[in-house]
XYZ file of C-alpha atoms in Angstrom:
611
model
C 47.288 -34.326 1.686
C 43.748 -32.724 1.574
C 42.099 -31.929 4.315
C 39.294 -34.312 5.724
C 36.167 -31.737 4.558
C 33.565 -34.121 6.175
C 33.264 -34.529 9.796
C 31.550 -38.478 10.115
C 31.295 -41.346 12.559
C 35.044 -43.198 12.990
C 32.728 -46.786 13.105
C 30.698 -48.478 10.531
C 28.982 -49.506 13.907
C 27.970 -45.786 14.306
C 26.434 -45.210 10.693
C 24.540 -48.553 11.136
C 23.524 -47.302 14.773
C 21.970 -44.020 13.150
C 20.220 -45.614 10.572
C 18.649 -47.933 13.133
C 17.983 -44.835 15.176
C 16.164 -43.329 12.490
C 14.016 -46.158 11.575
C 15.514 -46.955 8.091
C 17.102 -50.544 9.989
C 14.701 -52.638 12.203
C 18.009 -54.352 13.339
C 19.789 -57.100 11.485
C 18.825 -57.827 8.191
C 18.805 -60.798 6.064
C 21.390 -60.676 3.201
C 20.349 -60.589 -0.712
C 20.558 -64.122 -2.375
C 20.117 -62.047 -5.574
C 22.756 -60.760 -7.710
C 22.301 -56.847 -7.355
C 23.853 -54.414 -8.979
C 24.883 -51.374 -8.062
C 21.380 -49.334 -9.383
C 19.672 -51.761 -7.296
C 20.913 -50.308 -4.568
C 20.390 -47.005 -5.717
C 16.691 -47.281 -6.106
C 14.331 -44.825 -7.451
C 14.314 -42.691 -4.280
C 17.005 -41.208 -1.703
C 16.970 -44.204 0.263
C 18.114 -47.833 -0.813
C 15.444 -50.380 -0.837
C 18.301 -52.479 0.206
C 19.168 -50.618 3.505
C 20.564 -53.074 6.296
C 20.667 -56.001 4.132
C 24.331 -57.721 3.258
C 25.237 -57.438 -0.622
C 27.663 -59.738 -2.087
C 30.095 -59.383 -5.221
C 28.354 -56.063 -6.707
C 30.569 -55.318 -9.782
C 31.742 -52.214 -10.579
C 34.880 -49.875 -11.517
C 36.628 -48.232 -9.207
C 36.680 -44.301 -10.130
C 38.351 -42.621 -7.339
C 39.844 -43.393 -3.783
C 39.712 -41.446 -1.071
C 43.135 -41.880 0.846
C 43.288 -39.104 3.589
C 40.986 -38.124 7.127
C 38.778 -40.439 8.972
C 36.373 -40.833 5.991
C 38.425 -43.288 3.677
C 36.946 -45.515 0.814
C 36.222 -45.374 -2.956
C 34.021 -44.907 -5.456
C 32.865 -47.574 -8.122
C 30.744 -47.087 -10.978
C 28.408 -50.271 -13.101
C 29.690 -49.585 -16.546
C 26.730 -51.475 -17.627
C 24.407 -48.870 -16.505
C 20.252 -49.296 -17.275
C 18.163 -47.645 -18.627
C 16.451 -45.334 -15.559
C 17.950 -42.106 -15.096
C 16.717 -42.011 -11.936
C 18.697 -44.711 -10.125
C 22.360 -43.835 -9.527
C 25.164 -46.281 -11.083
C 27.845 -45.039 -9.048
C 28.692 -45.973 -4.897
C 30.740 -44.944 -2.334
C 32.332 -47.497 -0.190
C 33.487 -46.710 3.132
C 36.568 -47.837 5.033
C 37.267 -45.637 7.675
C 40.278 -44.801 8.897
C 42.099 -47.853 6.757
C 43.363 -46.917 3.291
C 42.118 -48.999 1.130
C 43.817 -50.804 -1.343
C 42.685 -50.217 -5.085
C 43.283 -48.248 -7.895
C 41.217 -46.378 -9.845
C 40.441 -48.587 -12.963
C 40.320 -51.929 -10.989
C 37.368 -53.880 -12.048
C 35.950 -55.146 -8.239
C 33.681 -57.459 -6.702
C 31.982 -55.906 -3.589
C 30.037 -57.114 -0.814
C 28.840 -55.233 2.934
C 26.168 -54.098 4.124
C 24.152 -51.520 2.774
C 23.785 -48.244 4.646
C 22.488 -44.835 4.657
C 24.670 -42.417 6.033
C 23.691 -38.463 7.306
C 26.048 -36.091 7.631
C 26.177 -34.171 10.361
C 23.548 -36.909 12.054
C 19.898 -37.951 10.961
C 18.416 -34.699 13.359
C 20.264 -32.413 10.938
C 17.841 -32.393 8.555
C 20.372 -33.318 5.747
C 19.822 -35.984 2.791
C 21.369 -39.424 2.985
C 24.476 -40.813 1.059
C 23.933 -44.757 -0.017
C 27.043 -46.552 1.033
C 28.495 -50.008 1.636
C 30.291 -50.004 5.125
C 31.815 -53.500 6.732
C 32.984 -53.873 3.068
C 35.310 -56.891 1.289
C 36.158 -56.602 -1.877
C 38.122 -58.688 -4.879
C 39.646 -57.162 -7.255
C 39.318 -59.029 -10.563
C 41.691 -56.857 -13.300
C 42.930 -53.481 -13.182
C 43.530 -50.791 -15.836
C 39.740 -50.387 -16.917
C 38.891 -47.416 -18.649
C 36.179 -45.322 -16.693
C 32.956 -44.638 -17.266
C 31.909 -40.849 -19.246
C 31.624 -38.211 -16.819
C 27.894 -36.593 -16.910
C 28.030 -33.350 -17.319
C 26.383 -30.124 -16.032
C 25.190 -27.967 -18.670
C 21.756 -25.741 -18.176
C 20.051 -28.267 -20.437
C 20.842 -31.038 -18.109
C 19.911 -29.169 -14.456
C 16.167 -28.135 -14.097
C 14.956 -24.634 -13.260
C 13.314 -26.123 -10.385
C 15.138 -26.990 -7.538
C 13.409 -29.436 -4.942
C 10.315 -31.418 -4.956
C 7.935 -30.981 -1.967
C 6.768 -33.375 0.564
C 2.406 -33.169 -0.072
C 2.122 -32.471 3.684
C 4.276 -29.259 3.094
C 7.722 -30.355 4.295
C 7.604 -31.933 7.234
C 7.850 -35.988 5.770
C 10.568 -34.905 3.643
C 11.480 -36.308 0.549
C 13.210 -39.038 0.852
C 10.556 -41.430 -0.429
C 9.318 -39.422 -3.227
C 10.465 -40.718 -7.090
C 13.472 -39.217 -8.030
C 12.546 -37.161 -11.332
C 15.905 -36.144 -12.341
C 14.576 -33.935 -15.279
C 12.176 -32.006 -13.306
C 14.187 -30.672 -9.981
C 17.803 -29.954 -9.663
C 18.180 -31.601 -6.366
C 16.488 -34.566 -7.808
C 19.093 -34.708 -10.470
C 21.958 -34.560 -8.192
C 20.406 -37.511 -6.252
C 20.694 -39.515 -9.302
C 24.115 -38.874 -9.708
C 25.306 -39.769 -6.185
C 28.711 -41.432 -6.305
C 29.001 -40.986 -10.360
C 31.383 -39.352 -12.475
C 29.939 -35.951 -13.146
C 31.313 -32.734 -14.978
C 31.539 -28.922 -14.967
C 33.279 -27.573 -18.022
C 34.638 -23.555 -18.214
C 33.131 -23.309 -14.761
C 32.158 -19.797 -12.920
C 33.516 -19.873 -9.275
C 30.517 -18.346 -7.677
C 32.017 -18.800 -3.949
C 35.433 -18.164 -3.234
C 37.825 -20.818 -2.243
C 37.236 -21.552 1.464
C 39.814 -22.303 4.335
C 38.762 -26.153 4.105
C 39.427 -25.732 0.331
C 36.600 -26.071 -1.001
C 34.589 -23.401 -3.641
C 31.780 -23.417 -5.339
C 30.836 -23.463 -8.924
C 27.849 -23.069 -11.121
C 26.769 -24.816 -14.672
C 24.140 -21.877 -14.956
C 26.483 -19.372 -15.703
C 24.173 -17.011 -17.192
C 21.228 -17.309 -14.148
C 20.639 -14.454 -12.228
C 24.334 -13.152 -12.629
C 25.957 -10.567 -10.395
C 27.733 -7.357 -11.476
C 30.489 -9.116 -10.602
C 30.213 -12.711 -11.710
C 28.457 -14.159 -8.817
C 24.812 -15.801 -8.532
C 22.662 -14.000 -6.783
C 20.090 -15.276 -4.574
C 16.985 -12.887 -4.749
C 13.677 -15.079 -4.366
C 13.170 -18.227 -1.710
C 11.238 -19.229 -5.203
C 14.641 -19.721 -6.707
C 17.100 -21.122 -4.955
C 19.810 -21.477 -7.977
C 20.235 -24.726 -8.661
C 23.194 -24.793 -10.550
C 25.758 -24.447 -7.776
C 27.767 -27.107 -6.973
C 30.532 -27.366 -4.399
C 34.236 -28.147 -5.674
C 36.583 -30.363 -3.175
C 39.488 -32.072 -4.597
C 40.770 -35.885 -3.666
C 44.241 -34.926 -5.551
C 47.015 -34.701 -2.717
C 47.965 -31.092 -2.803
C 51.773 -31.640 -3.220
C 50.657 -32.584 -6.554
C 48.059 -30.404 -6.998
C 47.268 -27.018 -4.815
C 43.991 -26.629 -4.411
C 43.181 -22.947 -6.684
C 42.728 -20.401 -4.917
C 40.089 -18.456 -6.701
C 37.705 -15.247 -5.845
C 34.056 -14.963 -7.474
C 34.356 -14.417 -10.744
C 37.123 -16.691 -11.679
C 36.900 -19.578 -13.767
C 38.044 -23.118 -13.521
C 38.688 -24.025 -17.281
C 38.603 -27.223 -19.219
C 37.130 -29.994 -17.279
C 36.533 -30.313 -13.785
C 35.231 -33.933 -12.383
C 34.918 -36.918 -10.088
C 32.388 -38.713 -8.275
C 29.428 -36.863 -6.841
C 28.961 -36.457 -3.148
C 27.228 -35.056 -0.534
C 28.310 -33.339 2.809
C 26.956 -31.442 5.762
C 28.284 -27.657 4.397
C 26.820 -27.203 1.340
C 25.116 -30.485 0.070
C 26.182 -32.009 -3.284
C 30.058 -31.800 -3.667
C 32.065 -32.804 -6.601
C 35.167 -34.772 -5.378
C 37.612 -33.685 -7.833
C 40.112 -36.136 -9.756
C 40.428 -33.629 -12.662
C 40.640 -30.265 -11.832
C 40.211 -27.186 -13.998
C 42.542 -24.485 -14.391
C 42.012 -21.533 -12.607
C 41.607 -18.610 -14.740
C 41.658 -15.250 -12.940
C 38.823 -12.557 -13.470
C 40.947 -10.026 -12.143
C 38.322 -8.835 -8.933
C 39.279 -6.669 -7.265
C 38.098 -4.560 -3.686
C 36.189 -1.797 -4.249
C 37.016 1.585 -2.378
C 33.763 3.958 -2.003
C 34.172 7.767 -2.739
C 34.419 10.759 0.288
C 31.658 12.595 1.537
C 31.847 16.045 0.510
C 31.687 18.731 3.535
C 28.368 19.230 3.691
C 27.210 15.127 3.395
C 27.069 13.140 6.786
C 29.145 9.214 5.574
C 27.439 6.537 8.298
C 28.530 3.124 8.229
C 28.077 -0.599 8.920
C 30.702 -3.283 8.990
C 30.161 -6.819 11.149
C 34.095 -7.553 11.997
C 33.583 -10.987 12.798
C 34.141 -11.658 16.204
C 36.727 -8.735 16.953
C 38.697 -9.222 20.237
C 42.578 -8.468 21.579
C 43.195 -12.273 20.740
C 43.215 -11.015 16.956
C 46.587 -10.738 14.986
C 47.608 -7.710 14.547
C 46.977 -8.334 10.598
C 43.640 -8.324 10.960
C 43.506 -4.986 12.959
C 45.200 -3.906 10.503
C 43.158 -4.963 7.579
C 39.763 -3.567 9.205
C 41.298 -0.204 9.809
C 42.786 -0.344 6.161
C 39.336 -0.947 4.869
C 37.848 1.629 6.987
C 40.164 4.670 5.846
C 40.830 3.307 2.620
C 38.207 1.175 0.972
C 35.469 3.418 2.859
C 36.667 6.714 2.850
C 37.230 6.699 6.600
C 32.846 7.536 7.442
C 31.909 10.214 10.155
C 30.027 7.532 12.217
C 30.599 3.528 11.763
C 27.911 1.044 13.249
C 30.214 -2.135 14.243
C 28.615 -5.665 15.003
C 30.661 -8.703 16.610
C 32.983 -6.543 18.701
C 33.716 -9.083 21.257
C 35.090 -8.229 25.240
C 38.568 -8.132 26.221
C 39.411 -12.006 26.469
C 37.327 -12.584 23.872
C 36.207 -16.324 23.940
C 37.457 -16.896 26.875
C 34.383 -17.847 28.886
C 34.286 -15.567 32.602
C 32.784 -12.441 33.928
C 35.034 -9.784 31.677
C 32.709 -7.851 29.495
C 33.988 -4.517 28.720
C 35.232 -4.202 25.386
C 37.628 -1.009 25.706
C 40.740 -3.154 24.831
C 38.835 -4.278 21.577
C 38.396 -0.378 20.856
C 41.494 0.678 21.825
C 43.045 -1.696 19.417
C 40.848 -0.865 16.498
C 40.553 2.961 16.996
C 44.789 3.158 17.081
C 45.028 1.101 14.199
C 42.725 3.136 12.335
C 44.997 6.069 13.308
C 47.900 4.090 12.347
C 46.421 3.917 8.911
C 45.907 7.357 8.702
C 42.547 7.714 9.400
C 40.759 10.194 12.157
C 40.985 9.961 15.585
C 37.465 8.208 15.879
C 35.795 8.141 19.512
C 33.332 5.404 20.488
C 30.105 4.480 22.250
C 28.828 1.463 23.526
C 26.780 -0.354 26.372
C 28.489 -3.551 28.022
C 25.910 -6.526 27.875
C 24.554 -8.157 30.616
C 27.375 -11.455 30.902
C 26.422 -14.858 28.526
C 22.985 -13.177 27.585
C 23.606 -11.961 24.166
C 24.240 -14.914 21.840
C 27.546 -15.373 19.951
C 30.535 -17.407 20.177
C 30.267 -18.442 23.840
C 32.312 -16.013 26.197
C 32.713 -13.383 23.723
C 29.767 -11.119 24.812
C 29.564 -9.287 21.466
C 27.954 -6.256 21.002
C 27.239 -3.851 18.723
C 29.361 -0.681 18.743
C 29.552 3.147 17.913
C 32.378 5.001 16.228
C 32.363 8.482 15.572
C 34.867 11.076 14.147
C 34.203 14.110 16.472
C 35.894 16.518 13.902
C 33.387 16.320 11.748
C 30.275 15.188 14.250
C 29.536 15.895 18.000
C 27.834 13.313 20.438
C 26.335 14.207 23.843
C 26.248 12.032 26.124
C 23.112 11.279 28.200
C 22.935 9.264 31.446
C 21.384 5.876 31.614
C 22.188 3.757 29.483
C 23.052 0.411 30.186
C 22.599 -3.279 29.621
C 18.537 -3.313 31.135
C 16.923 -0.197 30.710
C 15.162 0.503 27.445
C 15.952 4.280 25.671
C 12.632 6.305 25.072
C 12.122 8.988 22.343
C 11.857 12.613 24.464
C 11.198 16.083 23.861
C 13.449 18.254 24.594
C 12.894 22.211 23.658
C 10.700 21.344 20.872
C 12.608 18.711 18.882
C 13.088 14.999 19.269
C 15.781 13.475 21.671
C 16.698 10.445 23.505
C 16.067 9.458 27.519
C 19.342 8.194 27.275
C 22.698 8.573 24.781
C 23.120 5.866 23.717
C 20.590 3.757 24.383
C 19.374 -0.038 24.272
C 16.382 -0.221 22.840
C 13.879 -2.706 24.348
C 16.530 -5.084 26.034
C 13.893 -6.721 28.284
C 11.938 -7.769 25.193
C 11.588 -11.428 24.563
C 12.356 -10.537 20.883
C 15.872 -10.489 22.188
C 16.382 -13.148 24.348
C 20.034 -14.712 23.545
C 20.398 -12.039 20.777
C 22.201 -8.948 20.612
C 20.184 -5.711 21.564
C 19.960 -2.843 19.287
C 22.094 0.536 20.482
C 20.412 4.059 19.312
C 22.143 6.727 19.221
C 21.869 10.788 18.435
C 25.041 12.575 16.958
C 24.850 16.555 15.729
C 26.350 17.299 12.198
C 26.212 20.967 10.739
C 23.985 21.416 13.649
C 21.138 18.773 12.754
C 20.429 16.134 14.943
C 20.448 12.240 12.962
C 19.659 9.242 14.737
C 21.222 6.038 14.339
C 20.361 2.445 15.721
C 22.584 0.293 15.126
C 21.827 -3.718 14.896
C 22.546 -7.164 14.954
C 19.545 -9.501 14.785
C 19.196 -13.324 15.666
C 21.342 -15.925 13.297
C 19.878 -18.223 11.195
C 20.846 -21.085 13.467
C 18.467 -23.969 13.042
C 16.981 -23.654 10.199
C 16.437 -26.370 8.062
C 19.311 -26.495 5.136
C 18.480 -25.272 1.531
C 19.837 -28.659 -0.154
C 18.200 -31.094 3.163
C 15.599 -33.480 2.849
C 12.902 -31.196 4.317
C 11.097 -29.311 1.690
C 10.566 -26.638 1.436
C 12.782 -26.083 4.184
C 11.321 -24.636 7.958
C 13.326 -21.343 8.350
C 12.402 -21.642 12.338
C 14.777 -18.548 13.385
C 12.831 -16.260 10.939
C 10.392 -16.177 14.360
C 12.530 -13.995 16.199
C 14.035 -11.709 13.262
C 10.493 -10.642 12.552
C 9.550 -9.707 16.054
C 13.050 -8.222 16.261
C 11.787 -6.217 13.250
C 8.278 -5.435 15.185
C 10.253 -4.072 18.135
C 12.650 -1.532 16.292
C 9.831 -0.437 13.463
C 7.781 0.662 16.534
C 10.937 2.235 18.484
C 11.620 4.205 15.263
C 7.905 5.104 14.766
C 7.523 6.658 18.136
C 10.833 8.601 17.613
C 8.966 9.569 14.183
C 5.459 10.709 16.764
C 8.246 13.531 18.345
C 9.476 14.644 15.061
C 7.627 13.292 12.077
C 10.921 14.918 9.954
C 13.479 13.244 12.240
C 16.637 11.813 10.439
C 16.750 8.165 10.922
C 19.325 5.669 9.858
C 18.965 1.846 11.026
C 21.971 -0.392 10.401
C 23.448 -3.212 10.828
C 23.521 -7.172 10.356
C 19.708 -8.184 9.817
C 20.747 -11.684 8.967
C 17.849 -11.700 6.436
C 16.908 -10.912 2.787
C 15.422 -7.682 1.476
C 12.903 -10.423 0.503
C 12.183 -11.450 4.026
C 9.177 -10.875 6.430
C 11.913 -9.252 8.613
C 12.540 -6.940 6.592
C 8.882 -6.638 5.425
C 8.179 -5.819 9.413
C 10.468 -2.912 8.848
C 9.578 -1.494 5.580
C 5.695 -2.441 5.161
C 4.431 0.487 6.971
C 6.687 2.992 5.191
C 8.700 4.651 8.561
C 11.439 3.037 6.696
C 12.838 2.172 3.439
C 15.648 -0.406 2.638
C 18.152 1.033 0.787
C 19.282 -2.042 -0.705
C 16.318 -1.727 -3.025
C 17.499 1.328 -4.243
C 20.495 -0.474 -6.109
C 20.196 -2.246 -9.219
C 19.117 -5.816 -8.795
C 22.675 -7.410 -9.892
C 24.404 -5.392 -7.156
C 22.150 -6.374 -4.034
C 24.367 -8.902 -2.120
C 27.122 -8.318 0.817
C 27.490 -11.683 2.181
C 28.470 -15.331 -0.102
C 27.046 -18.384 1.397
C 27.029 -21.528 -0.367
C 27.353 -19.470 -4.068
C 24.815 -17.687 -3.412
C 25.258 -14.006 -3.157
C 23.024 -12.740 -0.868
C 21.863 -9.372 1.251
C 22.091 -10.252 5.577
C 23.325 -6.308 6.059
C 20.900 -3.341 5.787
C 20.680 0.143 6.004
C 17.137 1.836 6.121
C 16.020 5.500 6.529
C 13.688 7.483 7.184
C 11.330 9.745 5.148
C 13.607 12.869 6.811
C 16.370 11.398 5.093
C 15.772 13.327 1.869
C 19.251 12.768 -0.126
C 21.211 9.482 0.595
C 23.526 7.543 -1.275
C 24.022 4.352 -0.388
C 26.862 1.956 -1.961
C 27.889 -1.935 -0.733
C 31.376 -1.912 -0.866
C 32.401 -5.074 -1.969
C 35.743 -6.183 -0.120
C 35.563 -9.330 1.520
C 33.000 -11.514 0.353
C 33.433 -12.478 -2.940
C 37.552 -12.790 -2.021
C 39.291 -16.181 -0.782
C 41.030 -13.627 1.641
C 38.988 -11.839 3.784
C 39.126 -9.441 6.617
C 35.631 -10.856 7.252
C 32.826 -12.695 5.733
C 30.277 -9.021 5.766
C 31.035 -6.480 2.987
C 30.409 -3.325 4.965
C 27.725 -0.561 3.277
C 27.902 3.197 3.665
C 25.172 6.181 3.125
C 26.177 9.613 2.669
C 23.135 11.857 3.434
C 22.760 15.660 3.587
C 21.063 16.973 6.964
C-alpha cells in the first residue's frame, strides 16, 4: 500500500478540538434543518459557513477512497454542480483509521459534522481542508459515472499567486472571497476535494522518499536549463506547481520514479487536496506515464596548474552512522563529478556519534571516513581543518554538533597553522611583514555574536597556492525554520528567520571588509550554505557595499538554482569574492537535486581562480 503522506489527529474528537481551539467552533452547534449540498458547505471562502454544525444526507458521488494510514475516508463530488466557480463541489470525508466501505461510483447520502481541519495544527500557519468527520453514510446505487476532471492548463491558473490580507498578512486569508480567476492559490481553494487534471505534465521536483513529486501546468514559466521552474522573485512564487501523491496501492501501481525534467504523460488526476509539505496535492487515481528526459549528473572540468579549484558541498548531516554507500557517493562526486578541488568548504559534518545526544564533539571519525573514501575513489590525499563547537550550541539535528569543515589537498596548496582557534574566540585580520594574515588559522569568526546564537559559526581560513595567500570563510547560516509557508493562509507570508541571516550577513561583510582594510587586493572567497536567495536582503547585506560579489549572478538566469524545494528550483548555496579575485569561474554542478536519488539535497558549486 501507499504510504500515509499526511501526519493528522487519530480522533475526529481532535480535529473538532482544534477548530474549537482556534475559534472557528464556539462548542456544539445546532444541526442544519436545510437540505445542503455539498457547495454549501464549501462557501465562497476557505472556511465553511457551516463549520460545527451537523449535515444530514448531502448527496454526492463517491470519486476516490482512501484505504491505507491513519487518515482514511473518501471523496464525493455534487454532479449537479452551480453555477459559482468559487465554491468547491467536491468533499473529503474522514474515517480514520476504519476503511470505509464504498466504491468509487456509489451515489451516497452523507451526514456529520462539518469541520475544518489544519494540517500540521492551526499554529502552523497552513490553510484549512473542509471535511465531514463523525460521518454516516447510505449508499443509494453504485456504478455512477464521475464527474469531468478540471484541468490545469496556463489559461485556467492565474499569474498571480495569493491574495493579501489588507492589514498586510497577519489576518490571513481565510475570510477573503475566493476569486478563482485572479490568484492561483485561490483557484486551488475552489477545487478542494474535486476531480482535477494535469495532462503531459513536467516533473519539476523529483520523486521524494514519501513518494510524492511535483508537477507544473506552466510548463513554459520561468523554465530551467534543465526542465525545472525556477524560483527567482518572492514577486513570483510559480503558481503552477502542484504536488503528485497517488491513492493506487503500489502492487498495482509503483509510484514513478522520476528526476526533473521528466514527464508524466497522458492524464494524471484525482481529487484535490491539501497537506502540511507542500500545500495543494493531487491524490492520484489515474496516473501518467513516466516519460524519461534522460538527466543526467553533471561532472565540472579540472583546474589547470596554474588555477586554484575551491569548493562547497553541504553533505547533509555526515556522521560514522552513515552507510558506507553514501561515503562512497560523496567521495565519488568529489573526485569525479568535481574534479577532485584543491580546497572543499563542507557544511553538516556532524561529530562522531552523530545524533546521538552526549558530550562527544570531535568530528575526526567523520573525516577519517570521508578523507579515505575519497582516496578510495582515487582522489588526493586531502588534509582537513576544523574547530569543534562548543556542545548543543550550534543548531542542527539535536546531538549532532555540525560544523562546518576544511579540506585541502596539500600537493597542490599549503596551510599553516596558527594557534588559537577554537569554539569562543573570534579570528582578527593581522599584519604580518606587510601583507594581510589571520590571529588565528583557522579561525571562528565572531562566535560570541548574537547573530549566531543556535547557528553554526563561520570558519576562515588562509591557504598558500603558487605562493599567494587566498582566504576562505567558509559558512552555514541560520535555516529557514519558522517561517510562514509559501502556500499558508498568511499572506504574504512572514519570513521571521530572514532576521538572523541578515545580521549573519552584517557580521561576515564587516569581517571580510576589515581583512580588505590590511590588504585592499586580498583574495577572498566566502562559501557555503546561505540558506537564502541571491534575491534576499542576506545576500543584499553581503553584496550591497561591493567587498563582495555573488557569483551566482554571474550565470545565466536559467542556471541559478542548487537546491529543489517544493518545484521550485532555487539558490540556498553561495560563493562570493572579492575584488582581488580577478579571474574566477564559477559552475553549480548539478548532481543531486534535481535526481530522485541523491547523495544529498545541496548541489555543490566550485570556482577556479588564478592567484
Amino acid at each position: 500500500m501507499p504510504a500515509d503522506p499526511i501526519r493528522r489527529p487519530a480522533t475526529c474528537a481532535a480535529l473538532i478540538a482544534g477548530a474549537m481551539a482556534t475559534g472557528l467552533l464556539a462548542g456544539p452547534q445546532p444541526a442544519v434543518a436545510a437540505e445542503v449540498r455539498i457547495h454549501d458547505i464549501q462557501g465562497g471562502t476557505r472556511i465553511s459557513p457551516l463549520a460545527g454544525r451537523t449535515v444530514t444526507g448531502i448527496p454526492g458521488t463517491v470519486t476516490a477512497v482512501r484505504a491505507f494510514g491513519s487518515a482514511r475516508g473518501f471523496w464525493v463530488q455534487d454532479p449537479d454542480p452551480d453555477r459559482d466557480r468559487a465554491t468547491s463541489e467536491g468533499l473529503f470525508v474522514f474515517t480514520g483509521s476504519s476503511t470505509p466501505t464504498v466504491a468509487v461510483g456509489d451515489s451516497v447520502r452523507v451526514s456529520g459534522t462539518v469541520s475544518e481541519y489544519y494540517p500540521g495544527e492551526a499554529s502552523a500557519g497552513l490553510q484549512s481542508v473542509t471535511e465531514i468527520v463523525r460521518p454516516e453514510w447510505t449508499v443509494v446505487s453504485s456504478g455512477n459515472p464521475l464527474p469531468a476532471a478540471f484541468r490545469l492548463t496556463p489559461s485556467t491558473v492565474p499569474d498571480r499567486y495569493a491574495p493579501q490580507a489588507a492589514d498586510g498578512g497577519s489576518a490571513g486569508i481565510e475570510t477573503l472571497p475566493l476569486r478563482p480567476h485572479r490568484y492561483a492559490l485561490d483557484r486551488y481553494e475552489s477545487l478542494e476535494g474535486m476531480l482535477t487534471e494535469v495532462t503531459d505534465a513536467p516533473v519539476v521536483g523529483p520523486t521524494s522518499e514519501h513518494n510524492e513529486l511535483w508537477v507544473t501546468a506552466e510548463p513554459h514559466r520561468n523554465r530551467t536549463a534543465r526542465g525545472g521552474t525556477l524560483y527567482a522573485s518572492y514577486r513570483d512564487q510559480n503558481g503552477g506547481r502542484v504536488k503528485v501523491a497517488s491513492l493506487i496501492p503500489f502492487a498495482e501501481r509503483p509510484f514513478p520514479r522520476a528526476d526533473v525534467g521528466d514527464r508524466l504523460t497522458g492524464t494524471t488526476a484525482g481529487p484535490l487536496d491539501y497537506d502540511q509539505f507542500g500545500g495543494y496535492e493531487l491524490q492520484a487515481t489515474t496516473l501518467g506515464a513516466l516519460r524519461d528526459n534522460g538527466l543526467r549528473r553533471e561532472t565540472t572540468r579540472k583546474q589547470s596548474a596554474s588555477e586554484l579549484s575551491v569548493a562547497t558541498y553541504n553533505v547533509e548531516n555526515l556522521s560514522p552512522k552513515d552507510s558506507a554507500a553514501k561515503f562512497g557517493r560523496l567521495a565519488e562526486a568529489l573526485v569525479g563529478n568535481l574534479s577532485s578541488p584543491d580546497v572543499i568548504a563542507l557544511e553538516e559534518v556532524q561529530d562522531d556519534n552523530g545524533p546521538t545526544n552526549d558530550t562527544v564533539v570531535s568530528a575526526d571519525a567523520t573525516l577519517k571516513r570521508l578523507t579515505e573514501a575519497i582516496s578510495a575513489a582515487g582522489g588526493p590525499a586531502y588534509a582537513w581543518r576544523q574547530i569543534d563547537p562548543a556542545d548543543d550550541q550550534d543548531g542542527g539535528q539535536p546531538g549532532g554538533n555540525i560544523r562546518v569543515v576544511f579540506l585541502y589537498n596539500p600537493q597542490r596548496v599549503s596551510f599553516t597553522d596558527v594557534a588559537g582557534g577554537d569554539a569562543t574566540t573570534p579570528v582578527s585580520p593581522v599584519r604580518v611583514n606587510g601583507h594581510a594574515a589571520l590571529s588565528a588559522n583557522p579561525g571562528r569568526i565572531e562566535p560570541a555574536d548574537e547573530a549566531w546564537k543556535n547557528s553554526r559559526k563561520p570558519l576562515a581560513a588562509q591557504f598558500t597556492f603558487r605562493g599567494q595567500p587566498v582566504f576562505v570563510v567558509a559558512n552555514h547560516f541560520t535555516s529557514k525554520g519558522g517561517d510562514q509557508a509559501l502556500d499558508g493562509r498568511f499572506q504574504p507570508p512572514a519570513r521571521t528567520s530572514e532576521t538572523q541571516r541578515t545580521a549573519q550577513a552584517e557580521v561576515v561583510n564587516s569581517w571580510v571588509k576589515s581583512l580588505l582594510a590590511v590588504d585592499r587586493k586580498a583574495k577572498v572567497i566566502v562559501a557555503g550554505d546561505l540558506n537564502d536567495y541571491d534575491f534576499s536582503p542576506a545576500l543584499s547585506a553581503l553584496t550591497s557595499d561591493g567587498a563582495l560579489t555573488d557569483l551566482v549572478t554571474r550565470l545565466p538566469r536559467d542556471e541559478r538554482y542548487g537546491y529543489v524545494y517544493n518545484g521550485n528550483a532555487q539558490v540556498l548555496d553561495h560563493m562570493l569574492a572579492s575584488r582581488g579575485v580577478r579571474h574566477a569561474d564559477y559552475d553549480i554542478v548539478h548532481l543531486n537535486a534535481e535526481f530522485a536519488d541523491q547523495a544529498s539535497d545541496h548541489d555543490p558549486q566550485v570556482v577556479r581562480i588564478r592567484p
